[in-house]
mmCIF file of C-alpha atoms in Angstrom:
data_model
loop_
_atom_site.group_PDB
_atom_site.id
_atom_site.type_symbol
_atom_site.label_atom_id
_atom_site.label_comp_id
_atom_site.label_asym_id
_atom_site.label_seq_id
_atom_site.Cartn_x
_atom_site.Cartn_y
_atom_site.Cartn_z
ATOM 1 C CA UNK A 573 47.212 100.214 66.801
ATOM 2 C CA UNK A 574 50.296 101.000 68.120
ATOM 3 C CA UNK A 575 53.792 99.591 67.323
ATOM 4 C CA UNK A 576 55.990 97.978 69.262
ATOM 5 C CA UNK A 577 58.782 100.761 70.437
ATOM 6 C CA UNK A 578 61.371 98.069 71.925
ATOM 7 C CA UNK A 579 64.017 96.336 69.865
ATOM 8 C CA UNK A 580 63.636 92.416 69.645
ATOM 9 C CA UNK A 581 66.964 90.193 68.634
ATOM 10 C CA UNK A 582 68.731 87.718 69.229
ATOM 11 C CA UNK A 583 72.489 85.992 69.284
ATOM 12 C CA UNK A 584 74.113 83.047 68.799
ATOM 13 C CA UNK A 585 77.441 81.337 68.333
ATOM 14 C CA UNK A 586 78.054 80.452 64.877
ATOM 15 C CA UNK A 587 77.983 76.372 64.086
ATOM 16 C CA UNK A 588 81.642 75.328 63.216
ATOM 17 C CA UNK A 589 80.317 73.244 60.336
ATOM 18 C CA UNK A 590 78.827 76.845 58.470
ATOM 19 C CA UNK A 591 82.060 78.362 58.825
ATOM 20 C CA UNK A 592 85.498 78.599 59.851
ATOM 21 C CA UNK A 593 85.517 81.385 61.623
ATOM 22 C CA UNK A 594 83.743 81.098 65.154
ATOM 23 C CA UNK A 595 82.137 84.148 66.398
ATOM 24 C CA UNK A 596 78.866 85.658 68.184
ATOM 25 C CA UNK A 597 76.727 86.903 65.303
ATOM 26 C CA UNK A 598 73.129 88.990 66.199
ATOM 27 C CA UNK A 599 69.851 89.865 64.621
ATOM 28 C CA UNK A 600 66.752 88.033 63.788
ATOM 29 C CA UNK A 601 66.277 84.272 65.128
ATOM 30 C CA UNK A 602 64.825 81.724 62.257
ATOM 31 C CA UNK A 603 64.785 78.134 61.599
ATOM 32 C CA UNK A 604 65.795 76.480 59.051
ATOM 33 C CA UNK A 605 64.289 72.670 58.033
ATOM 34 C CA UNK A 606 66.202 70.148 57.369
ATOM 35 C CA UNK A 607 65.490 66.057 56.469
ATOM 36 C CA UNK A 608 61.986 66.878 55.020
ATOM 37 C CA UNK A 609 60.909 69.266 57.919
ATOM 38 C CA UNK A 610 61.702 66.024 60.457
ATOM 39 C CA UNK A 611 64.082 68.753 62.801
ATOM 40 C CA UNK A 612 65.367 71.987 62.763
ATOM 41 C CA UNK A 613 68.493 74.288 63.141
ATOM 42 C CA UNK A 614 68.408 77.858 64.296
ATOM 43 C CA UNK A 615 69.800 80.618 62.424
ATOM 44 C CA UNK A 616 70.780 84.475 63.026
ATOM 45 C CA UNK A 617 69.889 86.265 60.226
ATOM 46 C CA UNK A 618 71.383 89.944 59.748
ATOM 47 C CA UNK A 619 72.248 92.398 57.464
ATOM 48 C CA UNK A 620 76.189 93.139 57.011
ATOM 49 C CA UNK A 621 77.256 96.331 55.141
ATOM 50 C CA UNK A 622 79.643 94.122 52.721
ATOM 51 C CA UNK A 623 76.982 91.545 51.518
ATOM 52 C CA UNK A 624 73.908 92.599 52.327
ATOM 53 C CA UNK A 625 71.169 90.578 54.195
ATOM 54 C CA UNK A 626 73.168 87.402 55.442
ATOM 55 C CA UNK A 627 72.436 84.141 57.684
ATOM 56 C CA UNK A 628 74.631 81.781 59.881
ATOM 57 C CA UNK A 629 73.866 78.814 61.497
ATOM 58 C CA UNK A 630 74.427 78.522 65.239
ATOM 59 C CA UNK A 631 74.177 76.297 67.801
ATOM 60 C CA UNK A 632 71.064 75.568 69.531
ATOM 61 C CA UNK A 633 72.223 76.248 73.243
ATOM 62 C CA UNK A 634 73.810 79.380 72.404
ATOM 63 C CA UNK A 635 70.797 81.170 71.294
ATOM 64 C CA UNK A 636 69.561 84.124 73.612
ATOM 65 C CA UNK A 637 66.807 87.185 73.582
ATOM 66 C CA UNK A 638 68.250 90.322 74.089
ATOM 67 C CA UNK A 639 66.523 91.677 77.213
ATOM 68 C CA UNK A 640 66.730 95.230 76.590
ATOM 69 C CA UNK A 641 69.094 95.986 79.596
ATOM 70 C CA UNK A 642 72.166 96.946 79.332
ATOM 71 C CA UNK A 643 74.806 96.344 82.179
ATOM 72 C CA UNK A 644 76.611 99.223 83.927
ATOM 73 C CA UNK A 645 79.080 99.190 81.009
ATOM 74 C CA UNK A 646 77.024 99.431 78.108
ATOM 75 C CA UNK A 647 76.874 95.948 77.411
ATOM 76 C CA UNK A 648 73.633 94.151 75.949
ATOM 77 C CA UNK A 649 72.665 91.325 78.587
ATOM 78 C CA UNK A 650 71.110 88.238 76.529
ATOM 79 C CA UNK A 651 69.346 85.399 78.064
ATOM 80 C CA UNK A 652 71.942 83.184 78.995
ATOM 81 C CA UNK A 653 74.715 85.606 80.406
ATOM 82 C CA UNK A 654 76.343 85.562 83.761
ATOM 83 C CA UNK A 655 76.476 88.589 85.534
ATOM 84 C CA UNK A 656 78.233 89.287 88.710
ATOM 85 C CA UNK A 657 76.382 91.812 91.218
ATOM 86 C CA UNK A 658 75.713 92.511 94.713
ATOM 87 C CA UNK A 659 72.620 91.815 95.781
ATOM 88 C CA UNK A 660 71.428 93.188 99.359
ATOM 89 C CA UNK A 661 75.056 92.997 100.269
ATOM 90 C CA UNK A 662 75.949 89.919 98.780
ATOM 91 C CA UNK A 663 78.173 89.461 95.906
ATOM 92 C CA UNK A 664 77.000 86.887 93.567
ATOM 93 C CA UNK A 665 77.473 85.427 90.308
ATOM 94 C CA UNK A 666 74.012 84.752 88.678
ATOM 95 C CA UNK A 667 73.001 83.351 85.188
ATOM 96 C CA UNK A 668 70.304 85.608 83.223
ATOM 97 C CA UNK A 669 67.006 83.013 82.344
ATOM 98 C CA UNK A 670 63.513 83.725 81.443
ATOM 99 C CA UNK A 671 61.284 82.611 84.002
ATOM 100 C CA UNK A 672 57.796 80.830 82.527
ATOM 101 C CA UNK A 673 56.054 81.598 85.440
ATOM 102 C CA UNK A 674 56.715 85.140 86.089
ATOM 103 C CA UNK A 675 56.879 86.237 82.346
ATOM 104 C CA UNK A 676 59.807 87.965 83.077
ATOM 105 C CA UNK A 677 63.661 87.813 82.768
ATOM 106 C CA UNK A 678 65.144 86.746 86.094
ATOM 107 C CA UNK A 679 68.483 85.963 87.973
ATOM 108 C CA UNK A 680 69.297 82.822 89.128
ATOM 109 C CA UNK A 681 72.518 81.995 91.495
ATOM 110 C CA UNK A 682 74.505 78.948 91.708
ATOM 111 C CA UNK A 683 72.843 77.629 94.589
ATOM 112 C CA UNK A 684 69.624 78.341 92.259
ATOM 113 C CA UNK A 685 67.838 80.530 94.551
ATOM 114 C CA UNK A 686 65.924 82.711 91.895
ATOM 115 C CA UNK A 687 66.775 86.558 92.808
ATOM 116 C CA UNK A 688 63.862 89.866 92.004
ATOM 117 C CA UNK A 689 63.149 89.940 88.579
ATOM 118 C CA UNK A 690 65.990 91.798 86.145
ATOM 119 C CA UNK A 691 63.570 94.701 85.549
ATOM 120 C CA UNK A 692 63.154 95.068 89.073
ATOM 121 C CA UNK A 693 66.751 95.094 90.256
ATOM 122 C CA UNK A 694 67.700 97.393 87.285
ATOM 123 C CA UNK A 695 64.204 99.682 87.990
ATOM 124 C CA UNK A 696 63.503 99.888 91.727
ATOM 125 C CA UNK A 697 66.966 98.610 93.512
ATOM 126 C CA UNK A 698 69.425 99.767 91.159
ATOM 127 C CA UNK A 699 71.686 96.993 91.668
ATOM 128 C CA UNK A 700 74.484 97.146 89.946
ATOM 129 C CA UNK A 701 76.065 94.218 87.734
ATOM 130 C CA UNK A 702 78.492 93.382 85.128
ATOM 131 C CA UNK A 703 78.368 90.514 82.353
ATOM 132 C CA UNK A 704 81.244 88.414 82.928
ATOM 133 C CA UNK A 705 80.134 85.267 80.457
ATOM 134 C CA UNK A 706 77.824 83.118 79.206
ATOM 135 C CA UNK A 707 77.000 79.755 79.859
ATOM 136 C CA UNK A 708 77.516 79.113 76.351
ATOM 137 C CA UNK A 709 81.529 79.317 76.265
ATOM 138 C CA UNK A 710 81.533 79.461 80.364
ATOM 139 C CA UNK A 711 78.995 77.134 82.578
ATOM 140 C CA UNK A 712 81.735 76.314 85.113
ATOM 141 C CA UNK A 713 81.505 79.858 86.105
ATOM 142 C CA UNK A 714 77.836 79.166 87.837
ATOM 143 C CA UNK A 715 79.286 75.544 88.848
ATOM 144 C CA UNK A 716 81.773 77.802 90.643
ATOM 145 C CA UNK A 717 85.359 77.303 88.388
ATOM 146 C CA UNK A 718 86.726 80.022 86.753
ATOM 147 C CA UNK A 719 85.049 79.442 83.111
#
């Protein structure tokens, strides 16, 4: 059997009740339970140089999967980013979701018209785009504010 040959992790914004400072942390998504196993909170665990193997909590709606694209700068795009692009001409400002349906990462606009799939506009169209945010720390970009 053959491994797996792409890289699978994850991100999230650190919970201000597990420490002061707040801050994007990445690696491996767990859960942790809590109140008898009644609910859980997600944690990034990683390994950092000065401690070791190490684990923060983080806030449930800031979790994202690393899609394994990087934008035209060299910067990871998670679920949950905003990227802007132009797309067949148009410049838009889209939000980075997995799609149920297709099995696949897609790009969604503001007016929510769902565009090609990511792997397909990074593939076969070469579209460019840049992250710009994340609707963790910026949803009123895709509600059309500045973030």
């Amino acid at each position: 059997m053959k491994m797996m040959e792409r890289e699978i992790k994850f991100r999230g914004y650190v919970d201000k009740c597990d420490e002061d400072e707040q801050r994007w942390v990445y690696g491996d998504l767990c859960h942790e339970e809590i109140n008898d196993g009644r609910m859980e909170r997600p944690v990034i665990c990683y390994y950092d140089e000065d401690v070791g193997w190490y684990s923060n909590h983080v806030y449930e709606d800031s979790v994202g999967q690393w899609t394994g694209v990087d934008d035209g700068h060299g910067n990871e795009i998670y679920e949950g980013d905003i990227i802007d692009t132009i797309i067949l001409g148009k410049r838009d400002v889209c939000v980075v979701e997995w799609d149920v349906d297709a099995l696949q990462y897609v790009l969604r606009s503001r007016d929510g018209f769902i565009w090609h799939t990511l792997g397909e506009l990074v593939n076969f169209l070469m579209v460019p785009f840049c992250v710009v945010g994340n609707m963790f720390e910026n949803r009123k970009m895709m509600e059309g504010g500045e973030g």
